[in-house]
Tab-separated table of C-alpha atoms and ligand atoms in Angstrom:
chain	number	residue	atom	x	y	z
A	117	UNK	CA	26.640	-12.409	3.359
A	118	UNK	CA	23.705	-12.738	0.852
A	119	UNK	CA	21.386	-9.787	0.440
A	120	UNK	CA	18.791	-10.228	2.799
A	121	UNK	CA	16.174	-7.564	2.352
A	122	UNK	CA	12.970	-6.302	4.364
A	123	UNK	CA	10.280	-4.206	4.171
A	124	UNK	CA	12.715	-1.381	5.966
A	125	UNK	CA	14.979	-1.758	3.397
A	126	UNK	CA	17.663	-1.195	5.900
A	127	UNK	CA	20.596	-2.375	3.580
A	128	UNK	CA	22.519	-5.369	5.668
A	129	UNK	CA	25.986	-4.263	7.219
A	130	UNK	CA	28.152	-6.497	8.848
A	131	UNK	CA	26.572	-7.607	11.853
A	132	UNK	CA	27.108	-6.487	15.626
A	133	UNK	CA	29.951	-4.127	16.424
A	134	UNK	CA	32.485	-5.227	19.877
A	135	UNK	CA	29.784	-3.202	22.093
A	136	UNK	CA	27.817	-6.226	22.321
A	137	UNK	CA	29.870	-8.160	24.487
A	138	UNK	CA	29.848	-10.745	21.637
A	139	UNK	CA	32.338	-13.267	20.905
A	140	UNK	CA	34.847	-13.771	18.356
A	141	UNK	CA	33.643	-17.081	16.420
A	142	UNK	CA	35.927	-19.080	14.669
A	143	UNK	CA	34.817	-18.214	11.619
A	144	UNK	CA	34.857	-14.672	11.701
A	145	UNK	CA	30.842	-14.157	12.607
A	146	UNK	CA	29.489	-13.192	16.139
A	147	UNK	CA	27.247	-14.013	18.456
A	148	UNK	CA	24.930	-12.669	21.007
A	149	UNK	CA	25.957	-14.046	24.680
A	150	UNK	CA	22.624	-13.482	26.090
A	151	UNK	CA	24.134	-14.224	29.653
A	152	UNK	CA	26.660	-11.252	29.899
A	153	UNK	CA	24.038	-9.154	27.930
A	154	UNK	CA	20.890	-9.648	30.399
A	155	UNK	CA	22.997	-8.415	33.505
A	156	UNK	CA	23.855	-4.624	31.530
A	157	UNK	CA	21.719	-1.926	31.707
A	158	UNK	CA	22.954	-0.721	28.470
A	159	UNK	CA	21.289	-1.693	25.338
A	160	UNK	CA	23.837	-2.332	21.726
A	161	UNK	CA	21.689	-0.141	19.198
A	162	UNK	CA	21.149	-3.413	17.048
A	163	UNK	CA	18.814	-4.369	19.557
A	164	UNK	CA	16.885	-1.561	19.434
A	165	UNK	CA	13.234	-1.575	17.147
A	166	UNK	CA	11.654	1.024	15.622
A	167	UNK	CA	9.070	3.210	17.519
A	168	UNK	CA	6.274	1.585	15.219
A	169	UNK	CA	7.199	-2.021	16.056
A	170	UNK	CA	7.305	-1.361	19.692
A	171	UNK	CA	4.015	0.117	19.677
A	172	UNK	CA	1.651	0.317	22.985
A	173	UNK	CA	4.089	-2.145	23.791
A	174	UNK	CA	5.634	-0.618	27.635
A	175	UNK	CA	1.754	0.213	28.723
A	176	UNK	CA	1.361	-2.998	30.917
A	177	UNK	CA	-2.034	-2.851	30.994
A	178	UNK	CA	-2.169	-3.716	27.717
A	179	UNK	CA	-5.614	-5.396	26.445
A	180	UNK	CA	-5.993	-9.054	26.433
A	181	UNK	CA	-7.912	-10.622	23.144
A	182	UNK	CA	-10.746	-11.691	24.275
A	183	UNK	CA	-11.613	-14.754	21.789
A	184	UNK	CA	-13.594	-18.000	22.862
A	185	UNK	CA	-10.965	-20.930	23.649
A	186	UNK	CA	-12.301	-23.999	21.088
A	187	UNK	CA	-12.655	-27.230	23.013
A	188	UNK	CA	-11.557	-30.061	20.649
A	189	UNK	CA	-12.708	-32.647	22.421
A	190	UNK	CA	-16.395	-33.088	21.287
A	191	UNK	CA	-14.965	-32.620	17.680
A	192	UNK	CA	-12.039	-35.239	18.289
A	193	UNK	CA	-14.683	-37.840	19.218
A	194	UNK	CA	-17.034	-36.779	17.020
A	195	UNK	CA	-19.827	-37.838	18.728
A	196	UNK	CA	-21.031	-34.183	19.337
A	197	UNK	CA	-22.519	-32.641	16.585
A	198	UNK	CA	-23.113	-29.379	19.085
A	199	UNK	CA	-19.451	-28.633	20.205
A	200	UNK	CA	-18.221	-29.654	16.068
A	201	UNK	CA	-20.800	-26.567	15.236
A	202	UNK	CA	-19.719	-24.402	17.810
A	203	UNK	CA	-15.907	-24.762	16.972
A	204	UNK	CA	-16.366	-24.690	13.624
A	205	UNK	CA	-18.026	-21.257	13.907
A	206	UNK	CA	-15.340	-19.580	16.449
A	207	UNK	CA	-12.215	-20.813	13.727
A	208	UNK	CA	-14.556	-19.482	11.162
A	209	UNK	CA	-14.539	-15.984	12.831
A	210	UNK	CA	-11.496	-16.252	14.031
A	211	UNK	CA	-9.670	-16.788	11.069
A	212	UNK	CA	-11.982	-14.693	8.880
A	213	UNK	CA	-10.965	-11.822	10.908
A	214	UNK	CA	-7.669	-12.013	12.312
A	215	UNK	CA	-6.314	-15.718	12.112
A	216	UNK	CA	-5.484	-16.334	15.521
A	217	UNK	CA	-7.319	-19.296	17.958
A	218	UNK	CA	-6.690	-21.393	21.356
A	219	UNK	CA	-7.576	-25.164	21.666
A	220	UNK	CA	-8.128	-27.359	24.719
A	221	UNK	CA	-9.156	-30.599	25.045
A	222	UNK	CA	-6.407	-30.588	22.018
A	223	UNK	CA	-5.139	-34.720	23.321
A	224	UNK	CA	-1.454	-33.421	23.871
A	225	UNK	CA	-0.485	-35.624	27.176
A	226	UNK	CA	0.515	-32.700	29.773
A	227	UNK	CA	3.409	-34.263	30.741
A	228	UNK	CA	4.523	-34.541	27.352
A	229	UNK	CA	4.422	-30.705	27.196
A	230	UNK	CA	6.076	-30.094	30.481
A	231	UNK	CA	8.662	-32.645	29.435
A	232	UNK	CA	9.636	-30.647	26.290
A	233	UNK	CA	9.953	-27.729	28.697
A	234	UNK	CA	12.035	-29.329	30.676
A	235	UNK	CA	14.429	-30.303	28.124
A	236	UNK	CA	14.718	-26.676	26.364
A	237	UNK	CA	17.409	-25.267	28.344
A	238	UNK	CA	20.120	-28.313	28.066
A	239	UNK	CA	20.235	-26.708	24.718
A	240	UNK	CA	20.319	-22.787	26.025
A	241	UNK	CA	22.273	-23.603	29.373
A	242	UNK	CA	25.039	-25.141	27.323
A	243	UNK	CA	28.001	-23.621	27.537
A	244	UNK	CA	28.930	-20.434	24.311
A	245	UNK	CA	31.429	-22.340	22.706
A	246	UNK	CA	29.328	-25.425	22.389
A	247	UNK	CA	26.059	-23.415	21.262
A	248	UNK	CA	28.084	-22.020	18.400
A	249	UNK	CA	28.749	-25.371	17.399
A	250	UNK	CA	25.533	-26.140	16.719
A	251	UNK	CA	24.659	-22.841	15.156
A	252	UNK	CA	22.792	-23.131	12.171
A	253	UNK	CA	24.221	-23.184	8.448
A	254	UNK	CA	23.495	-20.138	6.095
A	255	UNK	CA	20.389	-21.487	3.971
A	256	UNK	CA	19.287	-23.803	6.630
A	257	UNK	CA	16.094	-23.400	9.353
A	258	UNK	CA	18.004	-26.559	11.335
A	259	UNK	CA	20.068	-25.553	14.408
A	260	UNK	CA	21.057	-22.877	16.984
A	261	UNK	CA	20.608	-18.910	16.591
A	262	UNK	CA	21.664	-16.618	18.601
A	263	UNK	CA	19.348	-13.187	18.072
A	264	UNK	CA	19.691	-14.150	14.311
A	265	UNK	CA	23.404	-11.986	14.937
A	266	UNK	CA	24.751	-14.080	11.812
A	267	UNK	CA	22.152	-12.763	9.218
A	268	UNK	CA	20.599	-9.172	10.236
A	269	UNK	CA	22.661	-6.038	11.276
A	270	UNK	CA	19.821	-4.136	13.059
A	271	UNK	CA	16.535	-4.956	14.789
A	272	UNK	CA	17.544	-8.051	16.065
A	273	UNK	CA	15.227	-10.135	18.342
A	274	UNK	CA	16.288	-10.421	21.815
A	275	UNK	CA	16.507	-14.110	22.199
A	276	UNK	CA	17.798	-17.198	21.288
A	277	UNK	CA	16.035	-20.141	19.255
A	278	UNK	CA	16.736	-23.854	18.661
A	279	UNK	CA	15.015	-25.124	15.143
A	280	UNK	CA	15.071	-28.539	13.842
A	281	UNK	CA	12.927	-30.125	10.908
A	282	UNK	CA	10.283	-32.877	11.312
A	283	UNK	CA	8.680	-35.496	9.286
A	284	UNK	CA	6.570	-39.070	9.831
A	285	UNK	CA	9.609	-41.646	9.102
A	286	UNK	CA	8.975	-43.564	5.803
A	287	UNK	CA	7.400	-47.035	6.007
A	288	UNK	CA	10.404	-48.912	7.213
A	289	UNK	CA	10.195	-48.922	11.017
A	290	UNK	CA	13.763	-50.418	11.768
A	291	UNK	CA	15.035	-47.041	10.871
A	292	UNK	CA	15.896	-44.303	13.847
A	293	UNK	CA	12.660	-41.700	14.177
A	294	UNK	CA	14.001	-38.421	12.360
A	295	UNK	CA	14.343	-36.226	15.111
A	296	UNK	CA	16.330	-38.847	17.633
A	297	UNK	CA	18.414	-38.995	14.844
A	298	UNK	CA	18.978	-35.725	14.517
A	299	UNK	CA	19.520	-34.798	17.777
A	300	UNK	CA	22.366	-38.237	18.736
A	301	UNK	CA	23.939	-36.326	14.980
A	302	UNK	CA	24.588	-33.148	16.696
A	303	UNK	CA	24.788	-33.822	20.528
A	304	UNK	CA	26.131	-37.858	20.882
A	305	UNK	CA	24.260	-41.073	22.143
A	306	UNK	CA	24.304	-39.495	25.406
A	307	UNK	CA	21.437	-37.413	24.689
A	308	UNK	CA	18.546	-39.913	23.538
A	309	UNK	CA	16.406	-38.335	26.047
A	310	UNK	CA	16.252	-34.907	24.667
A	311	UNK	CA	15.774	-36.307	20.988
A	312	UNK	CA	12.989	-38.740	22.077
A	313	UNK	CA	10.863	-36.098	23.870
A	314	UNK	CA	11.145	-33.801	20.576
A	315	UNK	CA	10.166	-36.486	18.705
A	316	UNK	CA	7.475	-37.720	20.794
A	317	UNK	CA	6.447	-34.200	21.197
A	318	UNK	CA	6.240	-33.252	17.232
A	319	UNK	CA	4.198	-36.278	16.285
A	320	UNK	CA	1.899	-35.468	18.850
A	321	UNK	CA	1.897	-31.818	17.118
A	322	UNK	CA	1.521	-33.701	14.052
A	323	UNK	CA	-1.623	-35.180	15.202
A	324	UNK	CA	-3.411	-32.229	16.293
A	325	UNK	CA	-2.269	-29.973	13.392
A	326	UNK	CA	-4.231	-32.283	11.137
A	327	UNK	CA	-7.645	-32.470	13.601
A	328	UNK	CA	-7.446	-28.436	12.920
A	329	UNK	CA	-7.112	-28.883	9.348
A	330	UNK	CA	-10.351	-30.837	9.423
A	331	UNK	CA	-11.806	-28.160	11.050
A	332	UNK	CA	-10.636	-25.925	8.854
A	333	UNK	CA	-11.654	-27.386	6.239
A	334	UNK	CA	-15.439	-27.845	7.274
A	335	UNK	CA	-15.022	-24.094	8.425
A	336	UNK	CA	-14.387	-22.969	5.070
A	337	UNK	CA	-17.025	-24.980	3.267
A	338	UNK	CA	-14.770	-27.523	1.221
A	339	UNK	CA	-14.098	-31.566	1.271
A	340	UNK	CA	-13.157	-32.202	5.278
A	341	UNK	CA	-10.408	-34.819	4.201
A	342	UNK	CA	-8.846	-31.639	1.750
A	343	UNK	CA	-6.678	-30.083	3.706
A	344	UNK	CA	-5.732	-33.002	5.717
A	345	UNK	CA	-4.465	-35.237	2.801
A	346	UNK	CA	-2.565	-31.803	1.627
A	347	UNK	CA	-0.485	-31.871	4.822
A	348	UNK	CA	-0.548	-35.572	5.790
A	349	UNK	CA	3.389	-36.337	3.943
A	350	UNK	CA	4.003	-32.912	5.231
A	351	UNK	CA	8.057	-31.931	6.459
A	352	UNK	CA	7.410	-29.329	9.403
A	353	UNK	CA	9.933	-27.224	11.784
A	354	UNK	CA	10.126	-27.090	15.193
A	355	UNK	CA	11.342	-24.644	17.281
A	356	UNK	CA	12.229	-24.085	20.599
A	357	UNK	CA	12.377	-20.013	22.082
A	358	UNK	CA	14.508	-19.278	24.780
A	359	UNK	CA	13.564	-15.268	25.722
A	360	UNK	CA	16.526	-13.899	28.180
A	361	UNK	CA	14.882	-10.769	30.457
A	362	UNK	CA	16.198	-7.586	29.485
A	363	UNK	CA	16.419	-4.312	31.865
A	364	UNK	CA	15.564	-2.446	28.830
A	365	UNK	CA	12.360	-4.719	27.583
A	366	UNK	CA	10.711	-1.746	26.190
A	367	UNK	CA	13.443	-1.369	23.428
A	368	UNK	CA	13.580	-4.349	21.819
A	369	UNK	CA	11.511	-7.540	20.825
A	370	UNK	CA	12.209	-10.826	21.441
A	371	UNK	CA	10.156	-11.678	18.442
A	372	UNK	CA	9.324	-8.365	15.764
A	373	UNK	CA	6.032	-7.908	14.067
A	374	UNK	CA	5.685	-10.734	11.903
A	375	UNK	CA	3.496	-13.331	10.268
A	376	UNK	CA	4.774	-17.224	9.832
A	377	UNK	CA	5.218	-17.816	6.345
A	378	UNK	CA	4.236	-21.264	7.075
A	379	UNK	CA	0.766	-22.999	6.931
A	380	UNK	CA	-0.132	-23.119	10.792
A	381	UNK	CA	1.825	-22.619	13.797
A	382	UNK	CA	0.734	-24.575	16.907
A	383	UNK	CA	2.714	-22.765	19.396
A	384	UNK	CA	2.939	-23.188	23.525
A	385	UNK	CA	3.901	-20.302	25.615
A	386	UNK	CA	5.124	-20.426	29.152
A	387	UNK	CA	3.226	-18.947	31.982
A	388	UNK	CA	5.056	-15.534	31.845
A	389	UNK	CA	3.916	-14.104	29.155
A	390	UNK	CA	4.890	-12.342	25.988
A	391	UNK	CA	2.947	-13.066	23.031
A	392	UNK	CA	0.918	-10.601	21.627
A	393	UNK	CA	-1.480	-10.488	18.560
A	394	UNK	CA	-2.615	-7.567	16.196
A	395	UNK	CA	-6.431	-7.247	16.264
A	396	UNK	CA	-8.862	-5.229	15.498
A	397	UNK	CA	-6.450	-2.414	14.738
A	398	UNK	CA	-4.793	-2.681	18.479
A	399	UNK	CA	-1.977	-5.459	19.846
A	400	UNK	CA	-3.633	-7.507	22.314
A	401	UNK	CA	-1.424	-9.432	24.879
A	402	UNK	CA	-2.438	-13.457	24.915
A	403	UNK	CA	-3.032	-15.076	28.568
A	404	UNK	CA	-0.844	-17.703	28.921
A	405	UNK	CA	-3.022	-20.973	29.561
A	406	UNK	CA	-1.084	-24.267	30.088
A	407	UNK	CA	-3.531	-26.072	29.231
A	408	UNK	CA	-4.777	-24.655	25.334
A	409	UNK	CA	-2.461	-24.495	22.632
A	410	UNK	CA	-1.962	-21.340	20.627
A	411	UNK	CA	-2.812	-21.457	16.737
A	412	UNK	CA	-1.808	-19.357	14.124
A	413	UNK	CA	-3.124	-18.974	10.320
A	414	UNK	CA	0.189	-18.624	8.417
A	415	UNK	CA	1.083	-17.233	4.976
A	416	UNK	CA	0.893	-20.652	2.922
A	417	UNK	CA	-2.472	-21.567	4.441
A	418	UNK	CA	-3.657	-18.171	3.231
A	419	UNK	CA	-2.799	-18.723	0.251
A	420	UNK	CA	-4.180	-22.031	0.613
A	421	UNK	CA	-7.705	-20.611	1.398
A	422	UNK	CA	-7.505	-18.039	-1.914
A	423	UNK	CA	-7.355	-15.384	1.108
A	424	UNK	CA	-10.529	-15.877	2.797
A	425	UNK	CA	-8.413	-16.571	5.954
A	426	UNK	CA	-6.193	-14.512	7.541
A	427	UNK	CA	-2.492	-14.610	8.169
A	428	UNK	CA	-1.997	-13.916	12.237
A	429	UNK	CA	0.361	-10.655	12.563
A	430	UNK	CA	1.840	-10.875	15.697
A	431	UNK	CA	4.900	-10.158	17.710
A	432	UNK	CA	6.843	-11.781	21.253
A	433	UNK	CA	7.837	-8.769	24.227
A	434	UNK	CA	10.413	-9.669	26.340
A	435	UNK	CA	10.060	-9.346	30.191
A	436	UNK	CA	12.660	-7.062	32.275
A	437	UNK	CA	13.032	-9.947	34.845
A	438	UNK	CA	12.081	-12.884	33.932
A	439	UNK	CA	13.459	-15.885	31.171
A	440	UNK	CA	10.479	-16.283	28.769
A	441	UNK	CA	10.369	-19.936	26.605
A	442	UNK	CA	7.889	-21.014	24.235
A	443	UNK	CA	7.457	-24.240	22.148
A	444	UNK	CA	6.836	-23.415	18.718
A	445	UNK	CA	5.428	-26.285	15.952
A	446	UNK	CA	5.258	-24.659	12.654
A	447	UNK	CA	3.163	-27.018	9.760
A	448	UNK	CA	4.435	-27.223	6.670
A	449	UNK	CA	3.212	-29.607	3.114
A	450	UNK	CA	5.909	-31.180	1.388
A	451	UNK	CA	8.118	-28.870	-0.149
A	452	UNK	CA	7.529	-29.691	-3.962
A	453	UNK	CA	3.758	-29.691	-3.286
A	454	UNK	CA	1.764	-26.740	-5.497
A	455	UNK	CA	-0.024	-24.326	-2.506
A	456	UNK	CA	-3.413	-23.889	-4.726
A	457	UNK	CA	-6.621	-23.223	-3.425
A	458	UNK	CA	-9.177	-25.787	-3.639
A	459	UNK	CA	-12.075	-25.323	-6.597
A	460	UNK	CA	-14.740	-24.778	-4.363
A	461	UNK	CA	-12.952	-21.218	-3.060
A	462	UNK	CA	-11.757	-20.149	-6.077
A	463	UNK	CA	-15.094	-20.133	-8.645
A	464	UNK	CA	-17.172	-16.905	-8.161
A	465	UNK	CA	-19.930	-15.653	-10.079
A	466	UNK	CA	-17.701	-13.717	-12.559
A	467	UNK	CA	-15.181	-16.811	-12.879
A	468	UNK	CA	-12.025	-18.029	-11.402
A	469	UNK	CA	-10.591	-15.393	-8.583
A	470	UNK	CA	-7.291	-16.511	-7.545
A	471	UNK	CA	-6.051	-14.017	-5.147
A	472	UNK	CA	-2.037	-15.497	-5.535
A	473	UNK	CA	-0.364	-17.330	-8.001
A	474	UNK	CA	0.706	-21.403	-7.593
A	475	UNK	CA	3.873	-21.398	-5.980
A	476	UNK	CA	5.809	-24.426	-3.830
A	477	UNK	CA	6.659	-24.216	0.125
A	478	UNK	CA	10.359	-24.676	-0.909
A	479	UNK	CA	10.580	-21.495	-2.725
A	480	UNK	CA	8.482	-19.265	0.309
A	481	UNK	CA	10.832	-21.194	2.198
A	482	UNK	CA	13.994	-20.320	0.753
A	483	UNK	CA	13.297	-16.808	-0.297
A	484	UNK	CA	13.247	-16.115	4.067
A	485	UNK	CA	15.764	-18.087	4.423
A	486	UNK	CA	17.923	-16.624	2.134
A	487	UNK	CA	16.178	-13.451	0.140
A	488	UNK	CA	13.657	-12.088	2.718
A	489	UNK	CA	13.622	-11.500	6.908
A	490	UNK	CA	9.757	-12.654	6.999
A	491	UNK	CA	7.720	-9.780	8.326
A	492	UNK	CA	3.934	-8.356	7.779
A	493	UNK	CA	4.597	-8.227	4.240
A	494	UNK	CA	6.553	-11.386	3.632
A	495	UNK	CA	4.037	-12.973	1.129
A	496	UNK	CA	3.624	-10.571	-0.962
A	497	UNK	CA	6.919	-9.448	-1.302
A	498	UNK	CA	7.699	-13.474	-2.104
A	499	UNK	CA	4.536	-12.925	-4.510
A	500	UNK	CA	5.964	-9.512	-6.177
A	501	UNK	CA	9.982	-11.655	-6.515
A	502	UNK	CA	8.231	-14.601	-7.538
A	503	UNK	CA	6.143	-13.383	-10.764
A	504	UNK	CA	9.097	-11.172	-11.361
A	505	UNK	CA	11.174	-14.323	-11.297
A	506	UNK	CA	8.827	-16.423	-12.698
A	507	UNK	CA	6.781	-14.549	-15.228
A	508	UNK	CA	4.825	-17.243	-16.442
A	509	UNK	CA	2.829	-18.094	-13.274
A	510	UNK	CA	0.107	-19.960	-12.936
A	511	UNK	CA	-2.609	-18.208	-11.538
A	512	UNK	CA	-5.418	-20.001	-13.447
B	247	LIG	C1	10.046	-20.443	7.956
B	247	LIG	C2	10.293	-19.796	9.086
B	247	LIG	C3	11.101	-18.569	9.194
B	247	LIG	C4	10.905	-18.169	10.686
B	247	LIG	C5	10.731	-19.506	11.358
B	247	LIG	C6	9.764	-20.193	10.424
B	247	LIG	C7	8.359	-19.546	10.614
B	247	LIG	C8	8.434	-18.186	11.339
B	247	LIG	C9	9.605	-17.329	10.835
B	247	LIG	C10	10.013	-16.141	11.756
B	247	LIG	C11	9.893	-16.532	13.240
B	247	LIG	C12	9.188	-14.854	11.513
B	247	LIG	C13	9.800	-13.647	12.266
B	247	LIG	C14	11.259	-13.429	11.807
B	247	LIG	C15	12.159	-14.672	11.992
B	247	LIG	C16	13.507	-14.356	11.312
B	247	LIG	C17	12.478	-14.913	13.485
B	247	LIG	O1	12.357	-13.952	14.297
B	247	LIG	O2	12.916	-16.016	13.865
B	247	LIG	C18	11.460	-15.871	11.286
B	247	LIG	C19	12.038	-17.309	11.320
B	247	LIG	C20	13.397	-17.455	10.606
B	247	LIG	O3	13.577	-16.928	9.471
B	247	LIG	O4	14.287	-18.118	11.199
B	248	AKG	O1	7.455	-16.870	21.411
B	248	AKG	C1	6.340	-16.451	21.033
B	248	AKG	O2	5.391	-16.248	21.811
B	248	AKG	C2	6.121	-16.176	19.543
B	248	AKG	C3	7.187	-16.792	18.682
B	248	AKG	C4	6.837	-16.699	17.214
B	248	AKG	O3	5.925	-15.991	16.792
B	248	AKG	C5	7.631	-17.462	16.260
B	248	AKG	O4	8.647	-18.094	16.682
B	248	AKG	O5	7.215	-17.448	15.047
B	249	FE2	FE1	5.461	-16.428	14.689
């Protein structure tokens, strides 16, 4: 198993002892069967967090974030010059203090949403033996995890998680959309319909994840095609969280303390509940709303902003009783493209003030993939391994 590190330097062990009502896999790892696990009362210690992640987190009443929801629609049509300026002020504050928004109005068809729902669990529902079949490779972000059992040996996150990657097909249109592809690949012919709604579902992600990075961009003061033409070839992951309930909820995490290494994370929650959000120094639960779509400020777009914006820490709570899912888009640029921060928001009065060096989504990428388990510290732990790696940085 490669070293994976975090900021708990907990050195990795072989995953999961028997106690965990795990199976056997073929190829000597195990795997979390969240379906005999949900009906004990017990709890196997890898499940169980450390009192500071779990803080506040069993008082139920815990304080919602109270942040304006941003209607995109005047800005989408952009015939109203009053609801551009009044978006454009809440992602301002938003992201200047803790990097965390809702849109509505966003131009995601409904249905389309409910549809994606509706196709999450023929992945979970399948059957063990077929779910380890399509678990995912060491190195790779594409395929089926099962509380991440195959790469950490403590803390792991109560819950299971379907990831695939996404990209606009190249010009030639006779050629199958990526993610249909990918999913008649892993699952046969017989499933078209799953791998059509994904893909359906992740352009229309694509779509709105590069309205916000318009509005972003005005937000921040620069060019309001910048950020837009930086993402537009972009290669981005989706992934699908499948939360099981757990009788002892206020052990464990379905997702720890964390924030997305990525550039943005358009994310849809169901209506039970679970996310929460680190704000002015307290975690704040999120109302589910079906109708506004959750974003995140990730890691790469803080760099991409020199650090004027701010990464979103937050976490995922499971529920005692109920099944939580959420639909999670995470945007990414190419891999090879250099995440630097425009000109205009890196010259001060005493010069250039690059808060982090150049670096390229491929190596954040890899080093949580196979270095790092991203956290609250992830980028600068990538930034401390990187110009130790990489001495000659560019931070010009
Ligand atoms: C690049 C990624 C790594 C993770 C999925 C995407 C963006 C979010 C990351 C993650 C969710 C942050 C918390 C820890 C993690 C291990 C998880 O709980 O799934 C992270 C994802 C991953 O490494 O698979
Ligand atoms: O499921 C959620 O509400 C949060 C999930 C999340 O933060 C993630 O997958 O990065
Ligand atoms: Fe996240």
């Amino acid at each position: 198993m490669s070293l994976i590190m975090d900021s708990s330097t907990s050195p990795p062990i072989n995953p999961l002892c028997p106690l965990m009502d795990v199976k056997d896999h073929e190829n000597g790892a195990f795997v979390f069967d969240s379906a005999l696990l949900q009906k004990q009362t017990s709890l196997p210690s890898e499940f169980i967090w450390p009192l500071r992640d779990l803080a506040n987190h069993s008082s139920t009443t815990r304080e919602e974030l109270k942040e304006p929801i941003i209607d995109l629609g005047g800005f989408i049509t952009g015939e109203n010059n009053a609801a551009t300026a009044r978006a454009v002020e809440h992602v301002r504050e938003a992201c200047l203090n803790h990097g965390f928004f809702q849109v509505t109005n966003h131009g995601v068809d409904v249905n389309l949403i409910r549809a994606a729902y509706d196709e999450i669990d023929t992945i979970f529902k399948m059957p063990l033996d077929k779910k380890l079949s399509l678990c995912r490779k060491p190195g790779c972000i594409s395929g089926y995890s099962g509380a991440h059992a195959d790469r950490y040996s403590s803390k792991l996150p109560w819950k299971e998680t379907f990831s695939f990657g996404y990209h606009e097909n190249d010009d030639d249109h006779d050629s199958e959309p990526m993610v249909v592809n990918y999913f008649n690949s892993i699952l046969g012919e017989d499933f078209q319909r799953i791998g059509w709604v994904y893909q359906r579902y992740c352009e229309a992600m694509k779509e709105v994840s590069l309205v916000i990075m318009e509005l972003l961009a005005i937000s921040l003061g620069v060019d309001r095609l910048h950020y837009r033409k930086f993402f537009e070839d972009g290669s981005s992951i989706m992934r699908c969280n499948y939360y099981p309930p757990c009788k002892k909820s206020g052990l464990t995490l379905g997702t720890g303390p964390h924030c997305d290494p990525t550039s943005l994370t358009i994310l849809h929650q169901d209506q039970v509940g679970g996310l929460e959000v680190f704000a002015n120094n307290q975690w704040h639960s999120i109302r589910p709303r079906p109708d506004a779509l959750v974003i995140n400020i990730g890691d790469t777009f803080m760099a991409l902003s020199n650090g004027k914006y701010k990464s979103c820490l937050h976490r995922a709570v499971v529920n005692r009783d109920k099944e939580r899912r959420s639909l999670v888009y995470f945007v990414c640029p190419r891999e090879d493209k250099v995440v630097r921060p425009p000109k205009d928001l890196v010259c001060g009065e005493l010069g250039t003030l690059r808060n982090y060096p150049d670096f390229t989504w491929s190596d954040l990428l890899e080093f949580t993939l196979n270095h790092y388990r991203a956290d609250v510290a992830t980028l600068q732990s990538f930034i401390q391994w990187l110009v130790s790696s990489k001495p000659s940085n560019n931070f010009k």
